[in-house]
């Protein structure tokens, strides 16, 4: 699957993923009104609004980016109807040729992680029939439980040609509390990176592994270091834009050939029209604002890479 | 909420939680056949069988135990219908007076963890209406992202009188890869325990905090140590039975008054009829086998506690 992602990144010339992390407060009044009229102020109404908001953005950006990254928590908070909107969003993105990174951050003891891996990347057997429950292409995975919590995901990556990104150094302010603690003089996140290397080395797809790493844009020095330590892993980089990361912070997450990293922006793209720079689009053209934000992000990253790599 | 759990533990004289982690392979043929006849060999059919299997067990044990712990992964792997069975199971357990610990192991950056906390323990606002999406009483939480990933859960515990159990030392064989690494001479899990203390100290409900810890039955020495370090935290102890933990391993997870810990068994109870000790019940009386397994577990733990505490 990682080669498919690389192919799409090259085809669209954009190492960019759009984080589909909708909140009701991002959704234009007109969309909300229509959904509430149809379904009432219910979880179903909220889920309908979320899906239609997403669809507008996807329609506006699908030709520009290789992938989207829906954050399942934003859907899960609307219960079953929310999760139905999550699934509809995945399917709609696939229908537009986008790859889908399920930002699910699952991880558990072995037998349970296997069920999560099936849920998001694999297939489940029911009697004589087989189903793909959520059918993402990639998923994010939490490493706190160690190898037996991650291995079931890796097994499914190998079997069904899917990919994962393991949390190594997350973008949030307090990520260091645990991840930066030194063990034998080396921060925990580097030990986790060693594991990512180990988990991924027998799960190659061409010159990259199906097992990648999540490293926050907000920690560029860590990105630079781990880019060296994980030569075969793609790095999924959250934290661009709203969380503070800029194009110039990101250059060292990439390999010299411009590959090896994919940068996520969520709020900065999907809620662009609420920001001063894009407010001229207005709520009725929120999706155009998102398109412009993608184009600007693309330019920012290209400029930074051009300066750094040439 | 922790006082409500304690009250139920006392009322039923059982520091026991039943892990509702169904697999199709646990479900008697008759139940499967009925569900497949009604819904086909579909995700809906599987979900129906799972719910009816759970209901049978709940009906057989609800007077014996204070709480159940459904593992969401076992439902998530059946997609939306599976998650509907998860929600139906929660609601059914509540209707029988049981407390529900959602074993969801969620955790993310702050704003996202807030959504997970809302999904499982809190309330979501849709227009002028308010909903409780999954409405568990407790949830398990992954600490890898640090304070800003856990704080939103703690805030909701305080506001809505709910509880969490933070993963400290998990029951699986490879939990030590990360959790046992020494930082300043102290294993990571102890540092996480320090955080649990910190997160929980302003979230008290009587003499216990709403912020508890998960420590595997398979690591009794860790349980003994952390019982001292976390005097105000309840310990949720998975790993009894099928994973290898026995009553005598568990005594040090408890305080001298017999409180402070609640022991989970999943397979050992819900799939009891598939084990030699209970096979005489047969698949048609699978729920009676589960009841007997709860009674035996209760006796095992009581005997161990009596010997240790008297």
PDB file of N, CA and C in Angstrom, chain A residues 227-296:
ATOM      1  N   UNK A 227      14.368  10.584  10.728  1.00  0.00           N
ATOM      2  CA  UNK A 227      14.456  10.360   9.265  1.00  0.00           C
ATOM      3  C   UNK A 227      15.695   9.495   8.969  1.00  0.00           C
ATOM      4  N   UNK A 228      16.777   9.729   9.739  1.00  0.00           N
ATOM      5  CA  UNK A 228      17.994   8.921   9.576  1.00  0.00           C
ATOM      6  C   UNK A 228      17.796   7.496  10.119  1.00  0.00           C
ATOM      7  N   UNK A 229      17.148   7.426  11.287  1.00  0.00           N
ATOM      8  CA  UNK A 229      17.042   6.136  11.970  1.00  0.00           C
ATOM      9  C   UNK A 229      16.065   5.187  11.279  1.00  0.00           C
ATOM     10  N   UNK A 230      15.149   5.758  10.506  1.00  0.00           N
ATOM     11  CA  UNK A 230      14.089   4.947   9.889  1.00  0.00           C
ATOM     12  C   UNK A 230      14.108   5.135   8.369  1.00  0.00           C
ATOM     13  N   UNK A 231      15.181   4.698   7.737  1.00  0.00           N
ATOM     14  CA  UNK A 231      15.316   5.002   6.301  1.00  0.00           C
ATOM     15  C   UNK A 231      14.207   4.397   5.446  1.00  0.00           C
ATOM     16  N   UNK A 232      13.569   3.326   5.929  1.00  0.00           N
ATOM     17  CA  UNK A 232      12.567   2.648   5.093  1.00  0.00           C
ATOM     18  C   UNK A 232      11.140   2.950   5.515  1.00  0.00           C
ATOM     19  N   UNK A 233      10.988   3.856   6.466  1.00  0.00           N
ATOM     20  CA  UNK A 233       9.634   4.148   6.939  1.00  0.00           C
ATOM     21  C   UNK A 233       9.161   5.509   6.445  1.00  0.00           C
ATOM     22  N   UNK A 234       7.929   5.526   5.974  1.00  0.00           N
ATOM     23  CA  UNK A 234       7.295   6.802   5.694  1.00  0.00           C
ATOM     24  C   UNK A 234       6.936   7.461   7.026  1.00  0.00           C
ATOM     25  N   UNK A 235       7.053   8.790   7.047  1.00  0.00           N
ATOM     26  CA  UNK A 235       6.679   9.514   8.264  1.00  0.00           C
ATOM     27  C   UNK A 235       5.391  10.291   7.995  1.00  0.00           C
ATOM     28  N   UNK A 236       4.400  10.030   8.815  1.00  0.00           N
ATOM     29  CA  UNK A 236       3.156  10.803   8.781  1.00  0.00           C
ATOM     30  C   UNK A 236       3.328  11.933   9.781  1.00  0.00           C
ATOM     31  N   UNK A 237       3.197  13.163   9.297  1.00  0.00           N
ATOM     32  CA  UNK A 237       3.544  14.338  10.111  1.00  0.00           C
ATOM     33  C   UNK A 237       2.300  15.188  10.392  1.00  0.00           C
ATOM     34  N   UNK A 238       1.712  15.029  11.577  1.00  0.00           N
ATOM     35  CA  UNK A 238       0.619  15.930  11.962  1.00  0.00           C
ATOM     36  C   UNK A 238       1.198  17.188  12.587  1.00  0.00           C
ATOM     37  N   UNK A 239       0.338  18.182  12.754  1.00  0.00           N
ATOM     38  CA  UNK A 239       0.756  19.370  13.500  1.00  0.00           C
ATOM     39  C   UNK A 239       1.107  20.555  12.617  1.00  0.00           C
ATOM     40  N   UNK A 240       0.939  20.401  11.282  1.00  0.00           N
ATOM     41  CA  UNK A 240       1.181  21.537  10.388  1.00  0.00           C
ATOM     42  C   UNK A 240       0.022  22.510  10.536  1.00  0.00           C
ATOM     43  N   UNK A 241       0.330  23.803  10.399  1.00  0.00           N
ATOM     44  CA  UNK A 241      -0.750  24.795  10.364  1.00  0.00           C
ATOM     45  C   UNK A 241      -1.259  25.142  11.747  1.00  0.00           C
ATOM     46  N   UNK A 242      -2.504  24.755  12.013  1.00  0.00           N
ATOM     47  CA  UNK A 242      -3.154  25.190  13.252  1.00  0.00           C
ATOM     48  C   UNK A 242      -2.334  24.859  14.501  1.00  0.00           C
ATOM     49  N   UNK A 243      -1.634  23.722  14.500  1.00  0.00           N
ATOM     50  CA  UNK A 243      -0.833  23.351  15.672  1.00  0.00           C
ATOM     51  C   UNK A 243       0.534  24.040  15.691  1.00  0.00           C
ATOM     52  N   UNK A 244       0.877  24.743  14.604  1.00  0.00           N
ATOM     53  CA  UNK A 244       2.086  25.574  14.663  1.00  0.00           C
ATOM     54  C   UNK A 244       3.200  25.214  13.687  1.00  0.00           C
ATOM     55  N   UNK A 245       3.162  24.027  13.076  1.00  0.00           N
ATOM     56  CA  UNK A 245       4.220  23.626  12.154  1.00  0.00           C
ATOM     57  C   UNK A 245       4.174  24.425  10.850  1.00  0.00           C
ATOM     58  N   UNK A 246       5.357  24.726  10.289  1.00  0.00           N
ATOM     59  CA  UNK A 246       5.467  25.453   9.007  1.00  0.00           C
ATOM     60  C   UNK A 246       6.301  24.617   8.035  1.00  0.00           C
ATOM     61  N   UNK A 247       6.178  24.950   6.735  1.00  0.00           N
ATOM     62  CA  UNK A 247       6.919  24.217   5.699  1.00  0.00           C
ATOM     63  C   UNK A 247       8.404  24.085   6.002  1.00  0.00           C
ATOM     64  N   UNK A 248       9.010  25.182   6.447  1.00  0.00           N
ATOM     65  CA  UNK A 248      10.464  25.145   6.677  1.00  0.00           C
ATOM     66  C   UNK A 248      10.853  24.202   7.816  1.00  0.00           C
ATOM     67  N   UNK A 249       9.910  23.941   8.730  1.00  0.00           N
ATOM     68  CA  UNK A 249      10.192  23.000   9.830  1.00  0.00           C
ATOM     69  C   UNK A 249      10.185  21.552   9.341  1.00  0.00           C
ATOM     70  N   UNK A 250       9.665  21.362   8.139  1.00  0.00           N
ATOM     71  CA  UNK A 250       9.329  20.009   7.726  1.00  0.00           C
ATOM     72  C   UNK A 250      10.347  19.366   6.812  1.00  0.00           C
ATOM     73  N   UNK A 251      11.288  20.187   6.314  1.00  0.00           N
ATOM     74  CA  UNK A 251      12.166  19.669   5.252  1.00  0.00           C
ATOM     75  C   UNK A 251      12.965  18.445   5.693  1.00  0.00           C
ATOM     76  N   UNK A 252      13.315  18.391   6.953  1.00  0.00           N
ATOM     77  CA  UNK A 252      14.153  17.272   7.387  1.00  0.00           C
ATOM     78  C   UNK A 252      13.375  15.986   7.645  1.00  0.00           C
ATOM     79  N   UNK A 253      12.068  16.067   7.543  1.00  0.00           N
ATOM     80  CA  UNK A 253      11.266  14.842   7.624  1.00  0.00           C
ATOM     81  C   UNK A 253      11.341  14.076   6.303  1.00  0.00           C
ATOM     82  N   UNK A 254      11.809  14.770   5.255  1.00  0.00           N
ATOM     83  CA  UNK A 254      11.858  14.159   3.915  1.00  0.00           C
ATOM     84  C   UNK A 254      13.240  13.590   3.627  1.00  0.00           C
ATOM     85  N   UNK A 255      13.265  12.600   2.742  1.00  0.00           N
ATOM     86  CA  UNK A 255      14.524  12.126   2.193  1.00  0.00           C
ATOM     87  C   UNK A 255      14.981  13.089   1.089  1.00  0.00           C
ATOM     88  N   UNK A 256      16.251  12.974   0.695  1.00  0.00           N
ATOM     89  CA  UNK A 256      16.754  13.901  -0.324  1.00  0.00           C
ATOM     90  C   UNK A 256      15.968  13.858  -1.655  1.00  0.00           C
ATOM     91  N   UNK A 257      15.298  12.757  -1.927  1.00  0.00           N
ATOM     92  CA  UNK A 257      14.518  12.681  -3.170  1.00  0.00           C
ATOM     93  C   UNK A 257      13.121  13.289  -3.020  1.00  0.00           C
ATOM     94  N   UNK A 258      12.861  13.917  -1.883  1.00  0.00           N
ATOM     95  CA  UNK A 258      11.556  14.565  -1.693  1.00  0.00           C
ATOM     96  C   UNK A 258      10.458  13.607  -1.251  1.00  0.00           C
ATOM     97  N   UNK A 259      10.834  12.348  -1.044  1.00  0.00           N
ATOM     98  CA  UNK A 259       9.848  11.368  -0.567  1.00  0.00           C
ATOM     99  C   UNK A 259      10.075  11.103   0.936  1.00  0.00           C
ATOM    100  N   UNK A 260       9.300  10.182   1.475  1.00  0.00           N
ATOM    101  CA  UNK A 260       9.542   9.740   2.849  1.00  0.00           C
ATOM    102  C   UNK A 260       8.681  10.398   3.902  1.00  0.00           C
ATOM    103  N   UNK A 261       7.929  11.435   3.507  1.00  0.00           N
ATOM    104  CA  UNK A 261       7.059  12.073   4.502  1.00  0.00           C
ATOM    105  C   UNK A 261       5.767  12.534   3.848  1.00  0.00           C
ATOM    106  N   UNK A 262       4.723  12.549   4.637  1.00  0.00           N
ATOM    107  CA  UNK A 262       3.454  13.102   4.182  1.00  0.00           C
ATOM    108  C   UNK A 262       2.895  13.950   5.318  1.00  0.00           C
ATOM    109  N   UNK A 263       2.540  15.185   4.971  1.00  0.00           N
ATOM    110  CA  UNK A 263       2.204  16.189   5.989  1.00  0.00           C
ATOM    111  C   UNK A 263       0.693  16.324   6.081  1.00  0.00           C
ATOM    112  N   UNK A 264       0.196  16.237   7.301  1.00  0.00           N
ATOM    113  CA  UNK A 264      -1.249  16.387   7.508  1.00  0.00           C
ATOM    114  C   UNK A 264      -1.595  17.800   7.978  1.00  0.00           C
ATOM    115  N   UNK A 265      -2.671  18.303   7.421  1.00  0.00           N
ATOM    116  CA  UNK A 265      -3.290  19.494   8.010  1.00  0.00           C
ATOM    117  C   UNK A 265      -4.784  19.232   8.121  1.00  0.00           C
ATOM    118  N   UNK A 266      -5.334  19.537   9.274  1.00  0.00           N
ATOM    119  CA  UNK A 266      -6.764  19.297   9.495  1.00  0.00           C
ATOM    120  C   UNK A 266      -7.496  20.631   9.515  1.00  0.00           C
ATOM    121  N   UNK A 267      -7.590  21.211  10.721  1.00  0.00           N
ATOM    122  CA  UNK A 267      -8.269  22.500  10.879  1.00  0.00           C
ATOM    123  C   UNK A 267      -7.858  23.528   9.841  1.00  0.00           C
ATOM    124  N   UNK A 268      -6.537  23.606   9.568  1.00  0.00           N
ATOM    125  CA  UNK A 268      -6.007  24.607   8.651  1.00  0.00           C
ATOM    126  C   UNK A 268      -6.625  24.512   7.263  1.00  0.00           C
ATOM    127  N   UNK A 269      -7.076  23.333   6.903  1.00  0.00           N
ATOM    128  CA  UNK A 269      -7.710  23.167   5.593  1.00  0.00           C
ATOM    129  C   UNK A 269      -9.229  23.124   5.722  1.00  0.00           C
ATOM    130  N   UNK A 270      -9.735  22.262   6.584  1.00  0.00           N
ATOM    131  CA  UNK A 270     -11.193  22.072   6.544  1.00  0.00           C
ATOM    132  C   UNK A 270     -11.954  23.252   7.159  1.00  0.00           C
ATOM    133  N   UNK A 271     -11.281  23.999   8.034  1.00  0.00           N
ATOM    134  CA  UNK A 271     -11.934  25.179   8.606  1.00  0.00           C
ATOM    135  C   UNK A 271     -11.253  26.449   8.107  1.00  0.00           C
ATOM    136  N   UNK A 272     -10.694  26.384   6.897  1.00  0.00           N
ATOM    137  CA  UNK A 272      -9.958  27.534   6.356  1.00  0.00           C
ATOM    138  C   UNK A 272     -10.822  28.793   6.325  1.00  0.00           C
ATOM    139  N   UNK A 273     -12.072  28.635   5.905  1.00  0.00           N
ATOM    140  CA  UNK A 273     -12.920  29.828   5.723  1.00  0.00           C
ATOM    141  C   UNK A 273     -13.167  30.593   7.017  1.00  0.00           C
ATOM    142  N   UNK A 274     -12.852  29.969   8.151  1.00  0.00           N
ATOM    143  CA  UNK A 274     -13.028  30.661   9.431  1.00  0.00           C
ATOM    144  C   UNK A 274     -11.778  31.457   9.825  1.00  0.00           C
ATOM    145  N   UNK A 275     -10.699  31.311   9.009  1.00  0.00           N
ATOM    146  CA  UNK A 275      -9.466  32.029   9.313  1.00  0.00           C
ATOM    147  C   UNK A 275      -9.402  33.344   8.527  1.00  0.00           C
ATOM    148  N   UNK A 276      -8.772  34.339   9.126  1.00  0.00           N
ATOM    149  CA  UNK A 276      -8.694  35.651   8.454  1.00  0.00           C
ATOM    150  C   UNK A 276      -8.211  35.544   6.994  1.00  0.00           C
ATOM    151  N   UNK A 277      -7.208  34.699   6.741  1.00  0.00           N
ATOM    152  CA  UNK A 277      -6.629  34.620   5.394  1.00  0.00           C
ATOM    153  C   UNK A 277      -7.627  34.164   4.342  1.00  0.00           C
ATOM    154  N   UNK A 278      -8.660  33.476   4.747  1.00  0.00           N
ATOM    155  CA  UNK A 278      -9.587  32.901   3.762  1.00  0.00           C
ATOM    156  C   UNK A 278     -11.030  33.334   3.997  1.00  0.00           C
ATOM    157  N   UNK A 279     -11.227  34.265   4.916  1.00  0.00           N
ATOM    158  CA  UNK A 279     -12.613  34.573   5.275  1.00  0.00           C
ATOM    159  C   UNK A 279     -13.374  35.215   4.121  1.00  0.00           C
ATOM    160  N   UNK A 280     -12.634  35.754   3.135  1.00  0.00           N
ATOM    161  CA  UNK A 280     -13.309  36.358   1.977  1.00  0.00           C
ATOM    162  C   UNK A 280     -14.153  35.345   1.207  1.00  0.00           C
ATOM    163  N   UNK A 281     -13.829  34.058   1.336  1.00  0.00           N
ATOM    164  CA  UNK A 281     -14.635  33.040   0.640  1.00  0.00           C
ATOM    165  C   UNK A 281     -16.051  32.961   1.212  1.00  0.00           C
ATOM    166  N   UNK A 282     -16.174  33.211   2.500  1.00  0.00           N
ATOM    167  CA  UNK A 282     -17.483  33.144   3.155  1.00  0.00           C
ATOM    168  C   UNK A 282     -17.927  31.701   3.336  1.00  0.00           C
ATOM    169  N   UNK A 283     -18.872  31.497   4.240  1.00  0.00           N
ATOM    170  CA  UNK A 283     -19.321  30.131   4.549  1.00  0.00           C
ATOM    171  C   UNK A 283     -19.904  29.395   3.340  1.00  0.00           C
ATOM    172  N   UNK A 284     -20.530  30.105   2.429  1.00  0.00           N
ATOM    173  CA  UNK A 284     -21.132  29.395   1.282  1.00  0.00           C
ATOM    174  C   UNK A 284     -20.071  28.807   0.353  1.00  0.00           C
ATOM    175  N   UNK A 285     -18.859  29.364   0.406  1.00  0.00           N
ATOM    176  CA  UNK A 285     -17.773  28.829  -0.422  1.00  0.00           C
ATOM    177  C   UNK A 285     -16.668  28.224   0.445  1.00  0.00           C
ATOM    178  N   UNK A 286     -17.086  27.601   1.548  1.00  0.00           N
ATOM    179  CA  UNK A 286     -16.104  27.041   2.480  1.00  0.00           C
ATOM    180  C   UNK A 286     -15.173  26.041   1.808  1.00  0.00           C
ATOM    181  N   UNK A 287     -15.708  25.285   0.847  1.00  0.00           N
ATOM    182  CA  UNK A 287     -14.895  24.255   0.193  1.00  0.00           C
ATOM    183  C   UNK A 287     -13.844  24.888  -0.715  1.00  0.00           C
ATOM    184  N   UNK A 288     -14.191  26.011  -1.326  1.00  0.00           N
ATOM    185  CA  UNK A 288     -13.199  26.723  -2.148  1.00  0.00           C
ATOM    186  C   UNK A 288     -12.076  27.262  -1.260  1.00  0.00           C
ATOM    187  N   UNK A 289     -12.460  27.706  -0.077  1.00  0.00           N
ATOM    188  CA  UNK A 289     -11.435  28.166   0.875  1.00  0.00           C
ATOM    189  C   UNK A 289     -10.493  27.005   1.215  1.00  0.00           C
ATOM    190  N   UNK A 290     -11.077  25.810   1.404  1.00  0.00           N
ATOM    191  CA  UNK A 290     -10.253  24.635   1.705  1.00  0.00           C
ATOM    192  C   UNK A 290      -9.315  24.341   0.526  1.00  0.00           C
ATOM    193  N   UNK A 291      -9.849  24.445  -0.692  1.00  0.00           N
ATOM    194  CA  UNK A 291      -9.004  24.202  -1.869  1.00  0.00           C
ATOM    195  C   UNK A 291      -7.833  25.183  -1.909  1.00  0.00           C
ATOM    196  N   UNK A 292      -8.148  26.462  -1.641  1.00  0.00           N
ATOM    197  CA  UNK A 292      -7.080  27.459  -1.666  1.00  0.00           C
ATOM    198  C   UNK A 292      -6.053  27.162  -0.569  1.00  0.00           C
ATOM    199  N   UNK A 293      -6.536  26.723   0.590  1.00  0.00           N
ATOM    200  CA  UNK A 293      -5.611  26.411   1.690  1.00  0.00           C
ATOM    201  C   UNK A 293      -4.699  25.239   1.319  1.00  0.00           C
ATOM    202  N   UNK A 294      -5.242  24.258   0.584  1.00  0.00           N
ATOM    203  CA  UNK A 294      -4.402  23.149   0.123  1.00  0.00           C
ATOM    204  C   UNK A 294      -3.351  23.672  -0.851  1.00  0.00           C
ATOM    205  N   UNK A 295      -3.765  24.516  -1.786  1.00  0.00           N
ATOM    206  CA  UNK A 295      -2.818  25.061  -2.765  1.00  0.00           C
ATOM    207  C   UNK A 295      -1.709  25.853  -2.064  1.00  0.00           C
ATOM    208  N   UNK A 296      -2.092  26.633  -1.055  1.00  0.00           N
ATOM    209  CA  UNK A 296      -1.100  27.424  -0.316  1.00  0.00           C
ATOM    210  C   UNK A 296      -0.153  26.528   0.484  1.00  0.00           C
TER     211      UNK A 296
END
